[in-house]
CSV table of N, CA and C in Angstrom, one decimal:
chain,number,residue,atom,x,y,z
A,14,MET,N,-18.2,17.9,-1.5
A,14,MET,CA,-17.5,16.6,-1.6
A,14,MET,C,-18.0,15.8,-2.8
A,15,SER,N,-17.2,15.2,-3.5
A,15,SER,CA,-17.5,14.5,-4.8
A,15,SER,C,-18.1,13.1,-4.3
A,16,ILE,N,-18.8,12.5,-5.3
A,16,ILE,CA,-19.3,11.2,-5.1
A,16,ILE,C,-18.3,10.1,-4.8
A,17,ILE,N,-17.1,10.3,-5.5
A,17,ILE,CA,-16.0,9.5,-5.3
A,17,ILE,C,-15.5,9.6,-3.9
A,18,GLU,N,-15.2,10.8,-3.5
A,18,GLU,CA,-14.8,11.1,-2.1
A,18,GLU,C,-15.7,10.4,-1.0
A,19,LYS,N,-17.0,10.5,-1.2
A,19,LYS,CA,-18.0,9.9,-0.3
A,19,LYS,C,-17.8,8.3,-0.3
A,20,ARG,N,-17.6,7.8,-1.5
A,20,ARG,CA,-17.5,6.4,-1.7
A,20,ARG,C,-16.3,5.9,-0.9
A,21,LEU,N,-15.1,6.7,-1.0
A,21,LEU,CA,-13.9,6.3,-0.5
A,21,LEU,C,-14.1,6.4,1.2
A,22,ILE,N,-14.7,7.3,1.6
A,22,ILE,CA,-15.0,7.5,3.1
A,22,ILE,C,-15.8,6.3,3.5
A,23,GLN,N,-16.9,6.0,2.8
A,23,GLN,CA,-17.7,4.9,3.1
A,23,GLN,C,-17.0,3.6,3.2
A,24,ALA,N,-16.1,3.4,2.1
A,24,ALA,CA,-15.3,2.2,2.1
A,24,ALA,C,-14.4,2.0,3.3
A,25,GLU,N,-13.8,3.2,3.7
A,25,GLU,CA,-12.9,3.1,4.9
A,25,GLU,C,-13.7,2.9,6.2
A,26,ILE,N,-15.0,3.4,6.3
A,26,ILE,CA,-15.7,3.1,7.4
A,26,ILE,C,-16.1,1.6,7.5
A,27,PHE,N,-16.5,1.1,6.4
A,27,PHE,CA,-16.7,-0.4,6.4
A,27,PHE,C,-15.5,-1.2,6.7
A,28,TYR,N,-14.2,-0.8,6.2
A,28,TYR,CA,-13.0,-1.4,6.6
A,28,TYR,C,-12.8,-1.3,8.1
A,29,GLN,N,-12.9,-0.2,8.7
A,29,GLN,CA,-12.7,0.0,10.1
A,29,GLN,C,-13.8,-0.8,10.9
A,30,ASN,N,-15.0,-0.9,10.4
A,30,ASN,CA,-16.0,-1.7,11.1
A,30,ASN,C,-15.9,-3.2,10.8
A,31,ILE,N,-14.7,-3.6,10.2
A,31,ILE,CA,-14.4,-5.0,9.8
A,31,ILE,C,-15.6,-5.6,9.1
A,32,GLU,N,-15.9,-4.8,8.0
A,32,GLU,CA,-16.9,-5.3,7.0
A,32,GLU,C,-16.1,-5.2,5.7
A,33,PRO,N,-15.1,-6.1,5.4
A,33,PRO,CA,-14.2,-6.0,4.2
A,33,PRO,C,-15.0,-6.3,2.9
A,34,GLU,N,-16.1,-7.1,3.0
A,34,GLU,CA,-16.7,-7.4,1.7
A,34,GLU,C,-17.4,-6.1,1.1
A,35,LEU,N,-18.0,-5.4,2.1
A,35,LEU,CA,-18.6,-4.1,1.7
A,35,LEU,C,-17.6,-3.1,1.3
A,36,ALA,N,-16.6,-3.0,2.0
A,36,ALA,CA,-15.5,-2.0,1.6
A,36,ALA,C,-15.0,-2.4,0.2
A,37,MET,N,-14.7,-3.6,-0.1
A,37,MET,CA,-14.3,-4.1,-1.4
A,37,MET,C,-15.3,-3.9,-2.5
A,38,SER,N,-16.6,-4.1,-2.2
A,38,SER,CA,-17.5,-3.8,-3.2
A,38,SER,C,-17.5,-2.4,-3.6
A,39,ILE,N,-17.4,-1.4,-2.7
A,39,ILE,CA,-17.3,0.0,-3.0
A,39,ILE,C,-16.1,0.3,-3.8
A,40,LEU,N,-15.0,-0.1,-3.4
A,40,LEU,CA,-13.6,0.2,-4.0
A,40,LEU,C,-13.7,-0.3,-5.4
A,41,ASN,N,-14.3,-1.5,-5.7
A,41,ASN,CA,-14.3,-2.1,-7.0
A,41,ASN,C,-15.1,-1.2,-8.0
A,42,LYS,N,-16.0,-0.3,-7.5
A,42,LYS,CA,-16.8,0.6,-8.3
A,42,LYS,C,-16.0,1.9,-8.5
A,43,VAL,N,-15.2,2.2,-7.5
A,43,VAL,CA,-14.5,3.6,-7.5
A,43,VAL,C,-13.3,3.5,-8.6
A,44,ILE,N,-12.5,2.4,-8.6
A,44,ILE,CA,-11.4,2.3,-9.5
A,44,ILE,C,-11.6,2.6,-11.0
A,45,PRO,N,-12.7,1.9,-11.5
A,45,PRO,CA,-12.9,2.1,-12.9
A,45,PRO,C,-13.8,3.3,-13.2
A,46,ASP,N,-14.3,4.0,-12.2
A,46,ASP,CA,-15.2,5.1,-12.5
A,46,ASP,C,-14.4,6.2,-13.2
A,47,SER,N,-15.0,6.8,-14.3
A,47,SER,CA,-14.3,7.8,-15.2
A,47,SER,C,-14.4,9.1,-14.5
A,48,LEU,N,-15.1,9.3,-13.3
A,48,LEU,CA,-15.0,10.6,-12.6
A,48,LEU,C,-13.9,10.5,-11.6
A,49,ALA,N,-13.3,9.4,-11.3
A,49,ALA,CA,-12.2,9.3,-10.3
A,49,ALA,C,-11.0,10.0,-10.8
A,50,ILE,N,-10.4,10.7,-10.0
A,50,ILE,CA,-9.0,11.3,-10.4
A,50,ILE,C,-7.9,10.4,-10.0
A,51,GLU,N,-6.7,10.6,-10.4
A,51,GLU,CA,-5.6,9.6,-10.1
A,51,GLU,C,-5.5,9.4,-8.6
A,52,SER,N,-5.4,10.5,-7.9
A,52,SER,CA,-5.2,10.3,-6.4
A,52,SER,C,-6.3,9.6,-5.8
A,53,GLU,N,-7.5,9.7,-6.2
A,53,GLU,CA,-8.6,8.9,-5.7
A,53,GLU,C,-8.5,7.3,-6.1
A,54,ILE,N,-8.1,7.1,-7.3
A,54,ILE,CA,-7.8,5.8,-7.7
A,54,ILE,C,-6.7,5.2,-6.9
A,55,ALA,N,-5.7,5.9,-6.6
A,55,ALA,CA,-4.5,5.5,-5.8
A,55,ALA,C,-5.0,5.2,-4.4
A,56,GLU,N,-5.9,6.0,-3.8
A,56,GLU,CA,-6.4,5.8,-2.5
A,56,GLU,C,-7.3,4.6,-2.4
A,57,ALA,N,-8.1,4.4,-3.5
A,57,ALA,CA,-8.9,3.2,-3.6
A,57,ALA,C,-8.1,1.9,-3.6
A,58,LEU,N,-7.0,1.9,-4.5
A,58,LEU,CA,-6.1,0.7,-4.5
A,58,LEU,C,-5.3,0.5,-3.3
A,59,THR,N,-5.0,1.6,-2.6
A,59,THR,CA,-4.3,1.4,-1.3
A,59,THR,C,-5.3,0.8,-0.2
A,60,LEU,N,-6.5,1.3,-0.2
A,60,LEU,CA,-7.5,0.7,0.7
A,60,LEU,C,-7.8,-0.8,0.3
A,61,LYS,N,-7.8,-1.2,-1.0
A,61,LYS,CA,-7.9,-2.6,-1.3
A,61,LYS,C,-6.8,-3.4,-0.8
A,62,GLY,N,-5.5,-2.9,-0.8
A,62,GLY,CA,-4.5,-3.7,-0.3
A,62,GLY,C,-4.7,-3.8,1.2
A,63,ILE,N,-5.0,-2.8,1.9
A,63,ILE,CA,-5.2,-2.9,3.3
A,63,ILE,C,-6.4,-3.9,3.7
A,64,THR,N,-7.4,-3.8,2.8
A,64,THR,CA,-8.6,-4.8,3.0
A,64,THR,C,-8.3,-6.1,2.8
A,65,VAL,N,-7.4,-6.4,1.7
A,65,VAL,CA,-6.9,-7.8,1.5
A,65,VAL,C,-6.1,-8.3,2.6
A,66,TYR,N,-5.3,-7.3,3.2
A,66,TYR,CA,-4.5,-7.9,4.4
A,66,TYR,C,-5.5,-8.3,5.5
A,67,LEU,N,-6.5,-7.6,5.7
A,67,LEU,CA,-7.5,-8.0,6.7
A,67,LEU,C,-8.3,-9.2,6.3
A,68,ALA,N,-8.6,-9.4,5.0
A,68,ALA,CA,-9.4,-10.5,4.6
A,68,ALA,C,-8.8,-11.1,3.2
A,69,PRO,N,-7.8,-11.8,3.3
A,69,PRO,CA,-7.0,-12.3,2.3
A,69,PRO,C,-7.8,-13.1,1.2
A,70,TYR,N,-8.9,-13.6,1.6
A,70,TYR,CA,-9.8,-14.4,0.7
A,70,TYR,C,-10.6,-13.4,-0.3
A,71,LEU,N,-10.4,-12.1,-0.2
A,71,LEU,CA,-10.9,-11.1,-1.1
A,71,LEU,C,-9.9,-10.7,-2.2
A,72,SER,N,-8.7,-11.3,-2.1
A,72,SER,CA,-7.8,-11.0,-3.1
A,72,SER,C,-8.3,-11.4,-4.5
A,73,GLU,N,-8.0,-10.5,-5.5
A,73,GLU,CA,-8.4,-10.9,-6.9
A,73,GLU,C,-7.7,-12.1,-7.4
A,74,ASP,N,-6.5,-12.4,-6.9
A,74,ASP,CA,-5.7,-13.6,-7.3
A,74,ASP,C,-5.7,-14.5,-6.2
A,75,GLN,N,-6.4,-15.5,-6.3
A,75,GLN,CA,-6.6,-16.5,-5.2
A,75,GLN,C,-5.2,-17.4,-4.9
A,76,GLN,N,-4.3,-17.3,-5.9
A,76,GLN,CA,-3.0,-17.9,-5.6
A,76,GLN,C,-2.0,-17.0,-5.0
A,77,ASN,N,-2.3,-15.8,-4.9
A,77,ASN,CA,-1.4,-14.9,-4.3
A,77,ASN,C,-2.2,-13.8,-3.6
A,78,TYR,N,-1.9,-13.9,-2.2
A,78,TYR,CA,-2.7,-12.9,-1.4
A,78,TYR,C,-1.9,-11.6,-1.0
A,79,SER,N,-0.9,-11.3,-1.9
A,79,SER,CA,0.0,-10.2,-1.6
A,79,SER,C,-0.8,-9.0,-1.6
A,80,THR,N,-0.6,-8.1,-0.6
A,80,THR,CA,-1.2,-6.7,-0.6
A,80,THR,C,-0.3,-5.8,-1.5
A,81,LEU,N,0.9,-6.2,-1.6
A,81,LEU,CA,1.9,-5.5,-2.4
A,81,LEU,C,1.4,-5.1,-3.8
A,82,ILE,N,0.7,-6.0,-4.4
A,82,ILE,CA,0.1,-5.8,-5.8
A,82,ILE,C,-0.7,-4.6,-5.7
A,83,TYR,N,-1.5,-4.4,-4.8
A,83,TYR,CA,-2.4,-3.2,-4.8
A,83,TYR,C,-1.6,-1.9,-4.6
A,84,PHE,N,-0.6,-2.0,-3.7
A,84,PHE,CA,0.2,-0.8,-3.4
A,84,PHE,C,1.0,-0.5,-4.6
A,85,GLN,N,1.6,-1.4,-5.3
A,85,GLN,CA,2.3,-1.1,-6.6
A,85,GLN,C,1.4,-0.5,-7.7
A,86,LYS,N,0.1,-0.9,-7.7
A,86,LYS,CA,-0.8,-0.3,-8.7
A,86,LYS,C,-1.0,1.0,-8.2
A,87,ALA,N,-1.3,1.4,-7.0
A,87,ALA,CA,-1.6,2.6,-6.4
A,87,ALA,C,-0.5,3.6,-6.7
A,88,LEU,N,0.8,3.1,-6.5
A,88,LEU,CA,1.9,4.0,-6.8
A,88,LEU,C,2.1,4.6,-8.1
A,89,LYS,N,1.5,3.8,-9.2
A,89,LYS,CA,1.5,4.3,-10.5
A,89,LYS,C,0.6,5.5,-10.7
A,90,TYR,N,-0.4,5.6,-9.8
A,90,TYR,CA,-1.3,6.8,-10.0
A,90,TYR,C,-0.8,8.0,-9.1
A,91,ASP,N,-0.1,7.7,-8.0
A,91,ASP,CA,0.4,8.7,-7.1
A,91,ASP,C,1.8,8.4,-6.6
A,92,PRO,N,2.9,8.5,-7.4
A,92,PRO,CA,4.2,7.9,-7.0
A,92,PRO,C,4.9,8.6,-5.9
A,93,HIS,N,4.5,9.7,-5.4
A,93,HIS,CA,5.2,10.3,-4.3
A,93,HIS,C,4.2,10.3,-3.0
A,94,ASN,N,3.3,9.5,-2.9
A,94,ASN,CA,2.4,9.4,-1.8
A,94,ASN,C,3.1,8.6,-0.7
A,95,MET,N,3.4,9.4,0.4
A,95,MET,CA,4.2,8.8,1.5
A,95,MET,C,3.3,7.5,2.1
A,96,TYR,N,2.0,7.6,2.2
A,96,TYR,CA,1.3,6.6,2.8
A,96,TYR,C,1.3,5.2,2.0
A,97,ILE,N,1.3,5.4,0.7
A,97,ILE,CA,1.5,4.2,-0.2
A,97,ILE,C,2.9,3.7,-0.1
A,98,LEU,N,3.9,4.5,-0.1
A,98,LEU,CA,5.2,4.1,0.1
A,98,LEU,C,5.4,3.4,1.3
A,99,PHE,N,5.0,3.9,2.5
A,99,PHE,CA,5.0,3.1,3.7
A,99,PHE,C,4.3,1.9,3.7
A,100,ASN,N,3.2,1.8,3.1
A,100,ASN,CA,2.5,0.5,2.9
A,100,ASN,C,3.3,-0.5,2.2
A,101,ILE,N,4.1,0.0,1.2
A,101,ILE,CA,4.9,-1.0,0.5
A,101,ILE,C,6.0,-1.5,1.4
A,102,LEU,N,6.7,-0.6,2.2
A,102,LEU,CA,7.7,-1.0,3.1
A,102,LEU,C,7.2,-2.0,4.2
A,103,ASN,N,5.9,-1.7,4.7
A,103,ASN,CA,5.3,-2.6,5.6
A,103,ASN,C,5.0,-4.0,5.0
A,104,SER,N,4.7,-4.1,3.7
A,104,SER,CA,4.4,-5.4,3.1
A,104,SER,C,5.7,-6.3,3.3
A,105,PHE,N,6.8,-5.8,3.5
A,105,PHE,CA,8.0,-6.6,3.6
A,105,PHE,C,8.3,-7.0,5.0
A,106,SER,N,7.4,-6.6,6.0
A,106,SER,CA,7.7,-6.8,7.3
A,106,SER,C,6.5,-7.6,8.0
A,107,CYS,N,5.6,-8.2,7.2
A,107,CYS,CA,4.5,-8.9,7.8
A,107,CYS,C,4.3,-10.2,7.0
A,108,ILE,N,3.2,-10.8,7.2
A,108,ILE,CA,3.0,-12.1,6.6
A,108,ILE,C,3.0,-12.0,5.0
A,109,ASP,N,2.8,-10.9,4.5
A,109,ASP,CA,2.9,-10.7,3.0
A,109,ASP,C,4.2,-11.0,2.6
A,110,MET,N,5.2,-11.0,3.3
A,110,MET,CA,6.7,-11.4,3.0
A,110,MET,C,6.7,-12.9,2.6
A,111,MET,N,5.7,-13.7,3.0
A,111,MET,CA,5.7,-15.1,2.8
A,111,MET,C,5.2,-15.3,1.3
A,112,GLN,N,4.6,-14.3,0.7
A,112,GLN,CA,4.1,-14.5,-0.6
A,112,GLN,C,5.2,-14.4,-1.7
A,113,GLU,N,5.1,-15.2,-2.7
A,113,GLU,CA,6.2,-15.3,-3.7
A,113,GLU,C,6.2,-13.9,-4.4
A,114,ASN,N,5.2,-13.3,-4.7
A,114,ASN,CA,5.2,-12.0,-5.3
A,114,ASN,C,6.0,-11.0,-4.6
A,115,THR,N,5.8,-10.9,-3.4
A,115,THR,CA,6.6,-10.0,-2.5
A,115,THR,C,8.0,-10.3,-2.4
A,116,GLN,N,8.4,-11.6,-2.4
A,116,GLN,CA,9.8,-12.0,-2.4
A,116,GLN,C,10.4,-11.6,-3.6
A,117,LYS,N,9.7,-11.7,-4.8
A,117,LYS,CA,10.4,-11.3,-6.1
A,117,LYS,C,10.5,-9.8,-6.2
A,118,ASN,N,9.8,-9.0,-5.4
A,118,ASN,CA,9.7,-7.6,-5.7
A,118,ASN,C,10.5,-6.7,-4.7
A,119,LYS,N,11.7,-7.3,-4.1
A,119,LYS,CA,12.4,-6.6,-3.2
A,119,LYS,C,13.0,-5.2,-3.7
A,120,GLY,N,13.0,-5.3,-5.0
A,120,GLY,CA,13.5,-3.9,-5.7
A,120,GLY,C,12.4,-2.8,-5.4
A,121,THR,N,11.1,-3.2,-5.3
A,121,THR,CA,10.0,-2.3,-5.0
A,121,THR,C,10.3,-1.7,-3.6
A,122,PHE,N,10.7,-2.4,-2.7
A,122,PHE,CA,11.0,-2.0,-1.4
A,122,PHE,C,12.2,-0.9,-1.4
A,123,ILE,N,13.2,-1.3,-2.2
A,123,ILE,CA,14.4,-0.3,-2.2
A,123,ILE,C,13.9,0.9,-2.8
A,124,SER,N,13.1,0.9,-4.0
A,124,SER,CA,12.7,2.1,-4.6
A,124,SER,C,11.8,2.9,-3.7
A,125,ALA,N,10.9,2.3,-2.9
A,125,ALA,CA,10.1,3.1,-2.0
A,125,ALA,C,10.8,3.8,-0.9
A,126,TYR,N,11.8,3.0,-0.4
A,126,TYR,CA,12.7,3.5,0.7
A,126,TYR,C,13.5,4.7,0.1
A,127,ASP,N,14.0,4.6,-1.1
A,127,ASP,CA,14.8,5.6,-1.7
A,127,ASP,C,14.0,6.9,-1.8
A,128,VAL,N,12.8,6.8,-2.4
A,128,VAL,CA,11.9,8.0,-2.4
A,128,VAL,C,11.7,8.6,-1.2
A,129,LEU,N,11.4,7.8,-0.2
A,129,LEU,CA,11.1,8.4,1.1
A,129,LEU,C,12.3,9.1,1.7
A,130,LYS,N,13.5,8.5,1.5
A,130,LYS,CA,14.7,8.9,2.1
A,130,LYS,C,15.3,10.2,1.3
A,131,ASN,N,15.2,10.0,0.0
A,131,ASN,CA,15.9,11.0,-0.8
A,131,ASN,C,14.9,12.2,-1.3
A,132,ASP,N,13.6,11.9,-1.5
A,132,ASP,CA,12.8,12.9,-2.0
A,132,ASP,C,11.8,13.5,-1.0
A,133,LEU,N,11.4,12.7,0.0
A,133,LEU,CA,10.3,13.1,0.8
A,133,LEU,C,10.7,13.3,2.3
A,134,TYR,N,12.0,13.0,2.6
A,134,TYR,CA,12.4,13.0,4.1
A,134,TYR,C,12.0,14.1,4.9
A,135,ASP,N,12.3,15.4,4.1
A,135,ASP,CA,12.1,16.7,4.8
A,135,ASP,C,10.6,16.9,5.1
A,136,THR,N,9.7,16.2,4.4
A,136,THR,CA,8.3,16.4,4.6
A,136,THR,C,7.8,15.5,5.7
A,137,LEU,N,8.5,14.5,6.2
A,137,LEU,CA,8.0,13.5,7.1
A,137,LEU,C,8.1,14.0,8.5
A,138,ASN,N,7.1,13.7,9.3
A,138,ASN,CA,7.2,14.2,10.7
A,138,ASN,C,8.1,13.2,11.5
A,139,LYS,N,8.4,13.6,12.6
A,139,LYS,CA,9.4,12.7,13.5
A,139,LYS,C,9.0,11.3,13.6
A,140,GLU,N,7.7,11.0,13.8
A,140,GLU,CA,7.2,9.6,13.9
A,140,GLU,C,7.6,8.9,12.6
A,141,LEU,N,7.2,9.5,11.5
A,141,LEU,CA,7.4,8.8,10.2
A,141,LEU,C,9.0,8.7,9.9
A,142,LYS,N,9.8,9.6,10.3
A,142,LYS,CA,11.2,9.5,10.2
A,142,LYS,C,11.7,8.2,10.9
A,143,ASN,N,11.2,8.2,12.2
A,143,ASN,CA,11.6,6.9,13.0
A,143,ASN,C,11.1,5.7,12.3
A,144,ASP,N,9.8,5.7,11.8
A,144,ASP,CA,9.4,4.5,11.0
A,144,ASP,C,10.3,4.2,9.9
A,145,LEU,N,10.7,5.2,9.2
A,145,LEU,CA,11.6,4.9,8.1
A,145,LEU,C,12.9,4.3,8.5
A,146,HIS,N,13.4,4.8,9.6
A,146,HIS,CA,14.7,4.3,10.1
A,146,HIS,C,14.6,2.9,10.4
A,147,ARG,N,13.4,2.4,10.9
A,147,ARG,CA,13.2,1.1,11.4
A,147,ARG,C,13.4,0.1,10.1
A,148,PHE,N,13.2,0.6,9.0
A,148,PHE,CA,13.4,-0.2,7.7
A,148,PHE,C,14.8,-0.2,7.2
A,149,SER,N,15.7,0.6,7.8
A,149,SER,CA,17.0,0.8,7.3
A,149,SER,C,17.9,-0.6,7.2
A,150,SER,N,17.8,-1.4,8.2
A,150,SER,CA,18.6,-2.7,8.1
A,150,SER,C,18.0,-3.6,7.0
A,151,LYS,N,16.6,-3.7,6.8
A,151,LYS,CA,16.0,-4.5,5.7
A,151,LYS,C,16.5,-3.9,4.3
A,152,TYR,N,16.5,-2.6,4.2
A,152,TYR,CA,16.9,-1.8,3.0
A,152,TYR,C,18.4,-2.3,2.7
A,153,ASN,N,19.3,-2.1,3.7
A,153,ASN,CA,20.6,-2.6,3.6
A,153,ASN,C,20.8,-4.0,3.2
A,154,GLU,N,20.0,-4.8,3.8
A,154,GLU,CA,20.1,-6.4,3.5
A,154,GLU,C,19.7,-6.6,2.0
A,155,PHE,N,18.6,-6.0,1.5
A,155,PHE,CA,18.1,-6.1,0.2
A,155,PHE,C,19.1,-5.6,-0.8
A,156,ARG,N,19.7,-4.5,-0.5
A,156,ARG,CA,20.8,-3.9,-1.3
A,156,ARG,C,21.9,-4.8,-1.5
A,157,GLU,N,22.3,-5.4,-0.4
A,157,GLU,CA,23.4,-6.4,-0.5
A,157,GLU,C,23.1,-7.6,-1.2
A,158,GLU,N,21.8,-8.0,-1.3
A,158,GLU,CA,21.4,-9.1,-2.0
A,158,GLU,C,21.4,-8.8,-3.5
A,159,GLY,N,21.5,-7.5,-3.9
A,159,GLY,CA,21.7,-7.2,-5.3
A,159,GLY,C,20.4,-6.8,-6.0
A,160,PHE,N,19.4,-6.4,-5.1
A,160,PHE,CA,18.1,-6.0,-5.8
A,160,PHE,C,18.1,-4.6,-6.0
């Protein structure tokens, strides 16, 4: 197991133990590490988004507590990662939706839904397919709005 993998596991443990500051400290070391591969950077950014959801005061942008920012960055490193894509969808069904950045990025929701529905659907288990179906009305609503 690489040092980066160990750090990611450690950060996740801190997150699960509701110690977001410690998780964020580790994640902030992983992302710029030259030894980290793209999928590890994506995982670290995803964990940062989840950590900011738990502790909005840890957001790098104190004017915008949107977790979507981190998931969008993660997606650049791993564009077909179903967990990142589902985190993007979930960003539009929680308090994050009240953030201006999230409201302006409804196209991101549509793109994530399209990838899950058109490219990854056959790889989803029944539970994830049901989760995706839950977002279909919001998908249709955003499409009708012209995003």
